Amino acid sequence: MTPSQRGDDVLLFGGSFDPVHLGHLIIARAVAEQLGLSQVILIPSARPPHKDASQLTHAAHRLEMCRLAVAGDAMFNVSDWELHQPGRNYTLNTVNHFRAQRPGSRVFWLIGMDSLAELVTWYRVADLVAACTIVTAGRPGRPWPDLSALQALIGADAVVHIRRHVLDTPLVDISATQVRQRVAEGRSIRYLVPDAVGEYIASHGLYRAPIRA
Ligand code: ATP
């Protein structure tokens, strides 16, 4: 067994998932395949530090859409752990929770290139990059960010490790903002979200209100 095939190694993927879309799923599977991982856990966030939680769709909806999106796919699971935590959802706490569940296994945390640009602002980022491997997927229109401020915080070796884990994944030009906007405008979101998610959005009347960016 190679180091990349240990059974309990896991790819964690947190986000607001408002809603989960095919961009999320395509990059998550591509990264898992490249890293030789058989487990991906989607972790909807109740109160992401970088977003206004009052603007988010109710967590129960976002969680259920994640579950519908990956139903029947053995590679994916969905965790409601962050939804039950008090206060802000800091990635470090979440990573530590999942590490404690699988001693000796490696934990990877997936972000998009836009989040890499913000990583320097994340809570206790030096501890976070020591606790897990940050894996980055490219995103259309999001060039490589300047990582010099991050390097000042976490050191050159840690930045090299992050750079090595910017993987060559499909560039998928889908965002949750775009999905919400299209629904609000009465346009189709077919092929942007899994069918079951599209049906859920329609049947619960989500995102019909004026758009937020
Ligand atoms: P919004 O448009 O509401 O900001 P989003 O589409 O960016 O949402 P999030 O749930 O906020 O989705 O994203 C969770 C993580 O997934 C973030 O790290 C983000 O960078 C990444 N991500 C989302 N969509 C893509 C995509 N199409 N390609 C690469 N990464 C993505």
PDB file of C-alpha atoms and ligand atoms in Angstrom:
ATOM      1  CA  MET A   1       0.000   0.000   0.000  1.00  0.00           C
ATOM      2  CA  THR A   2       1.466   3.376  -0.943  1.00  0.00           C
ATOM      3  CA  PRO A   3       1.325   6.307   1.470  1.00  0.00           C
ATOM      4  CA  SER A   4      -1.486   7.783  -0.589  1.00  0.00           C
ATOM      5  CA  GLN A   5      -3.699   4.736  -0.152  1.00  0.00           C
ATOM      6  CA  ARG A   6      -4.049   4.445   3.607  1.00  0.00           C
ATOM      7  CA  GLY A   7      -7.630   3.505   4.298  1.00  0.00           C
ATOM      8  CA  ASP A   8      -8.649   6.337   6.593  1.00  0.00           C
ATOM      9  CA  ASP A   9      -7.005   9.190   4.730  1.00  0.00           C
ATOM     10  CA  VAL A  10      -9.680  11.696   3.888  1.00  0.00           C
ATOM     11  CA  LEU A  11     -10.381  14.770   1.815  1.00  0.00           C
ATOM     12  CA  LEU A  12     -12.429  17.302   3.767  1.00  0.00           C
ATOM     13  CA  PHE A  13     -14.302  19.908   1.782  1.00  0.00           C
ATOM     14  CA  GLY A  14     -15.946  22.713   3.711  1.00  0.00           C
ATOM     15  CA  GLY A  15     -18.024  25.507   2.299  1.00  0.00           C
ATOM     16  CA  SER A  16     -21.256  27.370   2.561  1.00  0.00           C
ATOM     17  CA  PHE A  17     -22.637  25.162  -0.233  1.00  0.00           C
ATOM     18  CA  ASP A  18     -25.458  27.627  -0.867  1.00  0.00           C
ATOM     19  CA  PRO A  19     -26.137  25.591  -2.928  1.00  0.00           C
ATOM     20  CA  VAL A  20     -23.671  22.789  -3.626  1.00  0.00           C
ATOM     21  CA  HIS A  21     -23.022  22.739  -7.379  1.00  0.00           C
ATOM     22  CA  LEU A  22     -21.275  20.610  -9.973  1.00  0.00           C
ATOM     23  CA  GLY A  23     -18.111  22.702  -9.694  1.00  0.00           C
ATOM     24  CA  HIS A  24     -17.739  21.524  -6.094  1.00  0.00           C
ATOM     25  CA  LEU A  25     -18.347  17.904  -7.000  1.00  0.00           C
ATOM     26  CA  ILE A  26     -16.113  17.844 -10.075  1.00  0.00           C
ATOM     27  CA  ILE A  27     -13.100  19.305  -8.292  1.00  0.00           C
ATOM     28  CA  ALA A  28     -13.607  17.151  -5.196  1.00  0.00           C
ATOM     29  CA  ARG A  29     -13.654  13.938  -7.193  1.00  0.00           C
ATOM     30  CA  ALA A  30     -10.719  15.037  -9.348  1.00  0.00           C
ATOM     31  CA  VAL A  31      -8.629  15.858  -6.276  1.00  0.00           C
ATOM     32  CA  ALA A  32      -9.557  12.624  -4.500  1.00  0.00           C
ATOM     33  CA  GLU A  33      -8.584  10.630  -7.577  1.00  0.00           C
ATOM     34  CA  GLN A  34      -5.265  12.417  -7.946  1.00  0.00           C
ATOM     35  CA  LEU A  35      -4.409  11.897  -4.295  1.00  0.00           C
ATOM     36  CA  GLY A  36      -5.576   8.281  -4.300  1.00  0.00           C
ATOM     37  CA  LEU A  37      -8.218   8.952  -1.665  1.00  0.00           C
ATOM     38  CA  SER A  38     -11.447   7.022  -1.427  1.00  0.00           C
ATOM     39  CA  GLN A  39     -13.231   9.290   1.042  1.00  0.00           C
ATOM     40  CA  VAL A  40     -14.490  12.837   0.589  1.00  0.00           C
ATOM     41  CA  ILE A  41     -16.535  14.550   3.267  1.00  0.00           C
ATOM     42  CA  LEU A  42     -18.595  17.619   2.423  1.00  0.00           C
ATOM     43  CA  ILE A  43     -18.915  19.866   5.461  1.00  0.00           C
ATOM     44  CA  PRO A  44     -21.480  22.628   5.168  1.00  0.00           C
ATOM     45  CA  SER A  45     -20.611  25.524   7.427  1.00  0.00           C
ATOM     46  CA  ALA A  46     -23.126  27.216   9.701  1.00  0.00           C
ATOM     47  CA  ARG A  47     -21.193  30.428  10.223  1.00  0.00           C
ATOM     48  CA  PRO A  48     -18.223  30.737   7.869  1.00  0.00           C
ATOM     49  CA  PRO A  49     -15.850  33.424   9.166  1.00  0.00           C
ATOM     50  CA  HIS A  50     -15.670  35.091   5.750  1.00  0.00           C
ATOM     51  CA  LYS A  51     -19.364  35.274   4.978  1.00  0.00           C
ATOM     52  CA  ASP A  52     -22.359  36.996   6.533  1.00  0.00           C
ATOM     53  CA  ALA A  53     -24.219  34.068   8.093  1.00  0.00           C
ATOM     54  CA  SER A  54     -27.499  36.001   8.122  1.00  0.00           C
ATOM     55  CA  GLN A  55     -27.388  35.990   4.319  1.00  0.00           C
ATOM     56  CA  LEU A  56     -27.046  32.227   4.067  1.00  0.00           C
ATOM     57  CA  THR A  57     -29.882  29.884   3.307  1.00  0.00           C
ATOM     58  CA  HIS A  58     -30.974  27.914   6.359  1.00  0.00           C
ATOM     59  CA  ALA A  59     -28.411  25.259   7.218  1.00  0.00           C
ATOM     60  CA  ALA A  60     -30.960  22.449   7.038  1.00  0.00           C
ATOM     61  CA  HIS A  61     -31.553  23.215   3.352  1.00  0.00           C
ATOM     62  CA  ARG A  62     -27.842  23.428   2.536  1.00  0.00           C
ATOM     63  CA  LEU A  63     -27.174  20.184   4.356  1.00  0.00           C
ATOM     64  CA  GLU A  64     -30.002  18.376   2.622  1.00  0.00           C
ATOM     65  CA  MET A  65     -28.852  19.607  -0.797  1.00  0.00           C
ATOM     66  CA  CYS A  66     -25.375  18.254  -0.076  1.00  0.00           C
ATOM     67  CA  ARG A  67     -26.880  14.907   0.871  1.00  0.00           C
ATOM     68  CA  LEU A  68     -28.991  14.793  -2.278  1.00  0.00           C
ATOM     69  CA  ALA A  69     -26.010  15.804  -4.417  1.00  0.00           C
ATOM     70  CA  VAL A  70     -23.919  12.796  -3.406  1.00  0.00           C
ATOM     71  CA  ALA A  71     -26.603  10.233  -2.642  1.00  0.00           C
ATOM     72  CA  GLY A  72     -25.497   6.840  -3.868  1.00  0.00           C
ATOM     73  CA  ASP A  73     -21.877   7.864  -4.441  1.00  0.00           C
ATOM     74  CA  ALA A  74     -19.706   5.694  -2.204  1.00  0.00           C
ATOM     75  CA  MET A  75     -16.827   8.159  -2.363  1.00  0.00           C
ATOM     76  CA  PHE A  76     -18.760  10.977  -0.706  1.00  0.00           C
ATOM     77  CA  ASN A  77     -20.182  11.577   2.727  1.00  0.00           C
ATOM     78  CA  VAL A  78     -21.728  14.669   4.257  1.00  0.00           C
ATOM     79  CA  SER A  79     -21.020  15.833   7.801  1.00  0.00           C
ATOM     80  CA  ASP A  80     -23.288  18.083   9.836  1.00  0.00           C
ATOM     81  CA  TRP A  81     -20.584  18.554  12.473  1.00  0.00           C
ATOM     82  CA  GLU A  82     -19.975  22.259  11.885  1.00  0.00           C
ATOM     83  CA  LEU A  83     -23.694  22.936  12.002  1.00  0.00           C
ATOM     84  CA  HIS A  84     -23.792  21.870  15.640  1.00  0.00           C
ATOM     85  CA  GLN A  85     -20.802  23.866  16.803  1.00  0.00           C
ATOM     86  CA  PRO A  86     -21.283  27.097  18.736  1.00  0.00           C
ATOM     87  CA  GLY A  87     -19.828  30.327  17.363  1.00  0.00           C
ATOM     88  CA  ARG A  88     -17.861  30.728  14.156  1.00  0.00           C
ATOM     89  CA  ASN A  89     -16.768  27.657  12.218  1.00  0.00           C
ATOM     90  CA  TYR A  90     -13.004  27.717  12.166  1.00  0.00           C
ATOM     91  CA  THR A  91     -11.401  25.203   9.830  1.00  0.00           C
ATOM     92  CA  LEU A  92      -8.706  24.372  12.378  1.00  0.00           C
ATOM     93  CA  ASN A  93     -11.325  23.128  14.853  1.00  0.00           C
ATOM     94  CA  THR A  94     -13.007  21.044  12.187  1.00  0.00           C
ATOM     95  CA  VAL A  95      -9.736  19.530  11.009  1.00  0.00           C
ATOM     96  CA  ASN A  96      -8.787  18.667  14.574  1.00  0.00           C
ATOM     97  CA  HIS A  97     -12.147  16.993  15.091  1.00  0.00           C
ATOM     98  CA  PHE A  98     -11.691  14.746  12.056  1.00  0.00           C
ATOM     99  CA  ARG A  99      -8.034  14.058  12.899  1.00  0.00           C
ATOM    100  CA  ALA A 100      -9.057  12.848  16.339  1.00  0.00           C
ATOM    101  CA  GLN A 101     -11.428  10.392  14.660  1.00  0.00           C
ATOM    102  CA  ARG A 102      -8.665   8.817  12.552  1.00  0.00           C
ATOM    103  CA  PRO A 103      -5.365   8.768  14.393  1.00  0.00           C
ATOM    104  CA  GLY A 104      -2.386   8.263  12.095  1.00  0.00           C
ATOM    105  CA  SER A 105      -4.314   9.076   8.939  1.00  0.00           C
ATOM    106  CA  ARG A 106      -3.732  12.030   6.714  1.00  0.00           C
ATOM    107  CA  VAL A 107      -6.272  14.776   6.434  1.00  0.00           C
ATOM    108  CA  PHE A 108      -6.498  16.964   3.339  1.00  0.00           C
ATOM    109  CA  TRP A 109      -8.558  20.149   3.180  1.00  0.00           C
ATOM    110  CA  LEU A 110      -9.796  21.263  -0.246  1.00  0.00           C
ATOM    111  CA  ILE A 111     -10.170  24.894  -1.275  1.00  0.00           C
ATOM    112  CA  GLY A 112     -10.576  26.788  -4.519  1.00  0.00           C
ATOM    113  CA  MET A 113      -8.018  29.286  -5.796  1.00  0.00           C
ATOM    114  CA  ASP A 114     -10.123  32.199  -4.497  1.00  0.00           C
ATOM    115  CA  SER A 115      -9.889  30.753  -0.997  1.00  0.00           C
ATOM    116  CA  LEU A 116      -6.128  30.313  -1.338  1.00  0.00           C
ATOM    117  CA  ALA A 117      -5.914  34.075  -1.782  1.00  0.00           C
ATOM    118  CA  GLU A 118      -7.713  34.483   1.570  1.00  0.00           C
ATOM    119  CA  LEU A 119      -5.893  31.749   3.458  1.00  0.00           C
ATOM    120  CA  VAL A 120      -3.576  34.294   5.092  1.00  0.00           C
ATOM    121  CA  THR A 121      -6.594  35.663   6.994  1.00  0.00           C
ATOM    122  CA  TRP A 122      -7.760  32.276   8.309  1.00  0.00           C
ATOM    123  CA  TYR A 123      -7.812  31.571  12.022  1.00  0.00           C
ATOM    124  CA  ARG A 124      -4.435  30.262  13.314  1.00  0.00           C
ATOM    125  CA  VAL A 125      -3.346  29.453   9.793  1.00  0.00           C
ATOM    126  CA  ALA A 126       0.104  28.236  10.863  1.00  0.00           C
ATOM    127  CA  ASP A 127      -1.528  25.609  13.078  1.00  0.00           C
ATOM    128  CA  LEU A 128      -3.988  24.746  10.338  1.00  0.00           C
ATOM    129  CA  VAL A 129      -1.310  24.025   7.729  1.00  0.00           C
ATOM    130  CA  ALA A 130       0.523  21.918  10.295  1.00  0.00           C
ATOM    131  CA  ALA A 131      -2.629  19.937  11.055  1.00  0.00           C
ATOM    132  CA  CYS A 132      -3.625  19.100   7.483  1.00  0.00           C
ATOM    133  CA  THR A 133      -2.549  19.433   3.877  1.00  0.00           C
ATOM    134  CA  ILE A 134      -4.274  22.270   2.088  1.00  0.00           C
ATOM    135  CA  VAL A 135      -5.125  21.201  -1.457  1.00  0.00           C
ATOM    136  CA  THR A 136      -6.116  23.852  -3.967  1.00  0.00           C
ATOM    137  CA  ALA A 137      -8.158  23.539  -7.135  1.00  0.00           C
ATOM    138  CA  GLY A 138      -7.912  26.194  -9.816  1.00  0.00           C
ATOM    139  CA  ARG A 139     -10.882  28.356 -10.575  1.00  0.00           C
ATOM    140  CA  PRO A 140     -11.538  30.258 -13.798  1.00  0.00           C
ATOM    141  CA  GLY A 141     -10.629  33.913 -13.506  1.00  0.00           C
ATOM    142  CA  ARG A 142      -8.722  33.335 -10.275  1.00  0.00           C
ATOM    143  CA  PRO A 143      -4.988  33.632 -10.909  1.00  0.00           C
ATOM    144  CA  TRP A 144      -2.364  32.388  -8.489  1.00  0.00           C
ATOM    145  CA  PRO A 145      -2.373  34.775  -5.543  1.00  0.00           C
ATOM    146  CA  ASP A 146       0.712  36.429  -4.098  1.00  0.00           C
ATOM    147  CA  LEU A 147       1.633  34.195  -1.154  1.00  0.00           C
ATOM    148  CA  SER A 148       4.314  36.416   0.388  1.00  0.00           C
ATOM    149  CA  ALA A 149       2.149  37.552   3.322  1.00  0.00           C
ATOM    150  CA  LEU A 150       1.176  33.934   3.940  1.00  0.00           C
ATOM    151  CA  GLN A 151       4.830  32.919   3.826  1.00  0.00           C
ATOM    152  CA  ALA A 152       5.657  35.499   6.482  1.00  0.00           C
ATOM    153  CA  LEU A 153       3.125  33.804   8.753  1.00  0.00           C
ATOM    154  CA  ILE A 154       3.692  30.116   8.073  1.00  0.00           C
ATOM    155  CA  GLY A 155       7.215  29.942   6.641  1.00  0.00           C
ATOM    156  CA  ALA A 156       8.727  29.064   3.284  1.00  0.00           C
ATOM    157  CA  ASP A 157       8.531  25.271   3.642  1.00  0.00           C
ATOM    158  CA  ALA A 158       4.825  25.363   4.388  1.00  0.00           C
ATOM    159  CA  VAL A 159       4.225  27.563   1.350  1.00  0.00           C
ATOM    160  CA  VAL A 160       6.180  25.146  -0.843  1.00  0.00           C
ATOM    161  CA  HIS A 161       3.933  22.354   0.468  1.00  0.00           C
ATOM    162  CA  ILE A 162       0.820  24.380  -0.393  1.00  0.00           C
ATOM    163  CA  ARG A 163       2.148  25.189  -3.868  1.00  0.00           C
ATOM    164  CA  ARG A 164       2.853  21.506  -4.506  1.00  0.00           C
ATOM    165  CA  HIS A 165      -0.753  20.774  -3.673  1.00  0.00           C
ATOM    166  CA  VAL A 166      -2.269  23.144  -6.194  1.00  0.00           C
ATOM    167  CA  LEU A 167      -3.530  20.367  -8.408  1.00  0.00           C
ATOM    168  CA  ASP A 168      -4.299  20.226 -12.068  1.00  0.00           C
ATOM    169  CA  THR A 169      -8.074  19.879 -11.890  1.00  0.00           C
ATOM    170  CA  PRO A 170     -10.783  20.775 -14.394  1.00  0.00           C
ATOM    171  CA  LEU A 171     -11.519  24.491 -14.421  1.00  0.00           C
ATOM    172  CA  VAL A 172     -15.236  24.713 -13.845  1.00  0.00           C
ATOM    173  CA  ASP A 173     -16.849  28.101 -14.231  1.00  0.00           C
ATOM    174  CA  ILE A 174     -19.730  27.569 -11.814  1.00  0.00           C
ATOM    175  CA  SER A 175     -20.351  29.440  -8.575  1.00  0.00           C
ATOM    176  CA  ALA A 176     -23.144  29.309  -6.037  1.00  0.00           C
ATOM    177  CA  THR A 177     -23.657  33.028  -6.609  1.00  0.00           C
ATOM    178  CA  GLN A 178     -24.315  32.318 -10.286  1.00  0.00           C
ATOM    179  CA  VAL A 179     -26.792  29.544  -9.399  1.00  0.00           C
ATOM    180  CA  ARG A 180     -28.694  31.782  -6.970  1.00  0.00           C
ATOM    181  CA  GLN A 181     -28.738  34.598  -9.489  1.00  0.00           C
ATOM    182  CA  ARG A 182     -30.114  32.403 -12.241  1.00  0.00           C
ATOM    183  CA  VAL A 183     -32.889  31.073 -10.000  1.00  0.00           C
ATOM    184  CA  ALA A 184     -33.813  34.614  -8.949  1.00  0.00           C
ATOM    185  CA  GLU A 185     -34.030  35.553 -12.622  1.00  0.00           C
ATOM    186  CA  GLY A 186     -36.154  32.518 -13.426  1.00  0.00           C
ATOM    187  CA  ARG A 187     -33.435  30.935 -15.560  1.00  0.00           C
ATOM    188  CA  SER A 188     -32.513  27.271 -15.724  1.00  0.00           C
ATOM    189  CA  ILE A 189     -29.836  25.824 -13.452  1.00  0.00           C
ATOM    190  CA  ARG A 190     -29.812  22.511 -15.239  1.00  0.00           C
ATOM    191  CA  TYR A 191     -26.246  21.225 -15.735  1.00  0.00           C
ATOM    192  CA  LEU A 192     -25.014  23.572 -12.990  1.00  0.00           C
ATOM    193  CA  VAL A 193     -26.306  21.527 -10.051  1.00  0.00           C
ATOM    194  CA  PRO A 194     -27.240  17.849  -9.726  1.00  0.00           C
ATOM    195  CA  ASP A 195     -30.815  17.231 -10.832  1.00  0.00           C
ATOM    196  CA  ALA A 196     -31.907  16.330  -7.307  1.00  0.00           C
ATOM    197  CA  VAL A 197     -30.535  19.638  -6.032  1.00  0.00           C
ATOM    198  CA  GLY A 198     -32.345  21.534  -8.771  1.00  0.00           C
ATOM    199  CA  GLU A 199     -35.573  19.775  -7.854  1.00  0.00           C
ATOM    200  CA  TYR A 200     -35.056  20.562  -4.169  1.00  0.00           C
ATOM    201  CA  ILE A 201     -34.450  24.235  -4.931  1.00  0.00           C
ATOM    202  CA  ALA A 202     -37.612  24.387  -7.017  1.00  0.00           C
ATOM    203  CA  SER A 203     -39.824  22.498  -4.578  1.00  0.00           C
ATOM    204  CA  HIS A 204     -38.708  24.618  -1.600  1.00  0.00           C
ATOM    205  CA  GLY A 205     -38.783  27.896  -3.482  1.00  0.00           C
ATOM    206  CA  LEU A 206     -35.175  28.692  -2.603  1.00  0.00           C
ATOM    207  CA  TYR A 207     -33.272  31.651  -4.078  1.00  0.00           C
ATOM    208  CA  ARG A 208     -36.307  33.357  -5.554  1.00  0.00           C
ATOM    209  CA  ALA A 209     -35.699  36.472  -3.488  1.00  0.00           C
ATOM    210  CA  PRO A 210     -33.513  39.308  -4.792  1.00  0.00           C
ATOM    211  CA  ILE A 211     -29.969  38.243  -5.448  1.00  0.00           C
ATOM    212  CA  ARG A 212     -27.102  38.716  -3.088  1.00  0.00           C
ATOM    213  CA  ALA A 213     -23.547  38.528  -4.337  1.00  0.00           C
TER     214      ALA A 213
HETATM  215  P1  ATP B   1     -20.412  31.749  -3.524  1.00  0.00           P
HETATM  216  O1  ATP B   1     -20.571  32.024  -4.987  1.00  0.00           O
HETATM  217  O2  ATP B   1     -21.685  31.818  -2.730  1.00  0.00           O
HETATM  218  O3  ATP B   1     -19.284  32.537  -2.886  1.00  0.00           O
HETATM  219  P2  ATP B   1     -18.936  29.276  -4.074  1.00  0.00           P
HETATM  220  O4  ATP B   1     -19.428  28.813  -5.393  1.00  0.00           O
HETATM  221  O5  ATP B   1     -17.585  29.920  -4.021  1.00  0.00           O
HETATM  222  O6  ATP B   1     -20.007  30.192  -3.361  1.00  0.00           O
HETATM  223  P3  ATP B   1     -18.545  27.893  -1.571  1.00  0.00           P
HETATM  224  O7  ATP B   1     -19.457  26.926  -0.929  1.00  0.00           O
HETATM  225  O8  ATP B   1     -18.397  29.221  -0.925  1.00  0.00           O
HETATM  226  O9  ATP B   1     -18.999  28.033  -3.117  1.00  0.00           O
HETATM  227  O10 ATP B   1     -17.123  27.238  -1.818  1.00  0.00           O
HETATM  228  C1  ATP B   1     -16.519  26.281  -0.999  1.00  0.00           C
HETATM  229  C2  ATP B   1     -15.117  26.068  -1.540  1.00  0.00           C
HETATM  230  O11 ATP B   1     -15.198  25.561  -2.873  1.00  0.00           O
HETATM  231  C3  ATP B   1     -14.275  27.347  -1.614  1.00  0.00           C
HETATM  232  O12 ATP B   1     -12.948  27.038  -1.222  1.00  0.00           O
HETATM  233  C4  ATP B   1     -14.295  27.706  -3.087  1.00  0.00           C
HETATM  234  O13 ATP B   1     -13.111  28.355  -3.487  1.00  0.00           O
HETATM  235  C5  ATP B   1     -14.408  26.352  -3.742  1.00  0.00           C
HETATM  236  N1  ATP B   1     -15.102  26.388  -5.036  1.00  0.00           N
HETATM  237  C6  ATP B   1     -16.398  26.655  -5.246  1.00  0.00           C
HETATM  238  N2  ATP B   1     -16.697  26.564  -6.541  1.00  0.00           N
HETATM  239  C7  ATP B   1     -15.552  26.256  -7.187  1.00  0.00           C
HETATM  240  C8  ATP B   1     -15.205  26.040  -8.569  1.00  0.00           C
HETATM  241  N3  ATP B   1     -16.100  26.141  -9.539  1.00  0.00           N
HETATM  242  N4  ATP B   1     -13.914  25.718  -8.851  1.00  0.00           N
HETATM  243  C9  ATP B   1     -12.982  25.623  -7.858  1.00  0.00           C
HETATM  244  N5  ATP B   1     -13.257  25.810  -6.539  1.00  0.00           N
HETATM  245  C10 ATP B   1     -14.522  26.118  -6.205  1.00  0.00           C
END
